[in-house]
Amino acid sequence: MLDKIDRKLLNLLQRDASRTNAALAEAVGLSPST
């Protein structure tokens, strides 16, 4: 089951699949290594 962070990550990637791991992590408030 997807949690809120997973859904946000999927939404961000659907809008711009070229985002880096660091940019995605920053957008959802996690460290890039997570």
PDB file of C-alpha atoms in Angstrom:
ATOM      1  CA  MET A   1       0.000   0.000   0.000  1.00  0.00           C
ATOM      2  CA  LEU A   2       1.304   3.440  -0.907  1.00  0.00           C
ATOM      3  CA  ASP A   3       1.727   6.031   1.810  1.00  0.00           C
ATOM      4  CA  LYS A   4       1.507   9.812   1.455  1.00  0.00           C
ATOM      5  CA  ILE A   5       5.199  10.181   0.574  1.00  0.00           C
ATOM      6  CA  ASP A   6       5.018   7.464  -2.098  1.00  0.00           C
ATOM      7  CA  ARG A   7       2.008   9.144  -3.698  1.00  0.00           C
ATOM      8  CA  LYS A   8       3.751  12.522  -3.669  1.00  0.00           C
ATOM      9  CA  LEU A   9       6.878  11.025  -5.260  1.00  0.00           C
ATOM     10  CA  LEU A  10       4.806   9.387  -7.998  1.00  0.00           C
ATOM     11  CA  ASN A  11       2.991  12.647  -8.652  1.00  0.00           C
ATOM     12  CA  LEU A  12       6.279  14.565  -8.905  1.00  0.00           C
ATOM     13  CA  LEU A  13       7.770  11.988 -11.273  1.00  0.00           C
ATOM     14  CA  GLN A  14       4.667  11.991 -13.473  1.00  0.00           C
ATOM     15  CA  ARG A  15       5.026  15.751 -13.872  1.00  0.00           C
ATOM     16  CA  ASP A  16       8.804  15.694 -14.436  1.00  0.00           C
ATOM     17  CA  ALA A  17      10.552  12.340 -14.748  1.00  0.00           C
ATOM     18  CA  SER A  18      13.953  14.013 -15.095  1.00  0.00           C
ATOM     19  CA  ARG A  19      14.081  15.077 -11.425  1.00  0.00           C
ATOM     20  CA  THR A  20      17.122  13.857  -9.522  1.00  0.00           C
ATOM     21  CA  ASN A  21      16.938  11.745  -6.366  1.00  0.00           C
ATOM     22  CA  ALA A  22      18.153  14.756  -4.395  1.00  0.00           C
ATOM     23  CA  ALA A  23      15.403  16.996  -5.808  1.00  0.00           C
ATOM     24  CA  LEU A  24      12.748  14.374  -5.103  1.00  0.00           C
ATOM     25  CA  ALA A  25      14.016  13.858  -1.561  1.00  0.00           C
ATOM     26  CA  GLU A  26      13.996  17.592  -0.893  1.00  0.00           C
ATOM     27  CA  ALA A  27      10.447  17.900  -2.255  1.00  0.00           C
ATOM     28  CA  VAL A  28       9.118  15.293   0.177  1.00  0.00           C
ATOM     29  CA  GLY A  29      11.342  16.163   3.141  1.00  0.00           C
ATOM     30  CA  LEU A  30      13.605  13.106   3.167  1.00  0.00           C
ATOM     31  CA  SER A  31      17.350  12.645   2.882  1.00  0.00           C
ATOM     32  CA  PRO A  32      18.554  11.675  -0.612  1.00  0.00           C
ATOM     33  CA  SER A  33      19.913   8.349   0.648  1.00  0.00           C
ATOM     34  CA  THR A  34      16.513   7.147   1.911  1.00  0.00           C
TER      35      THR A  34
END
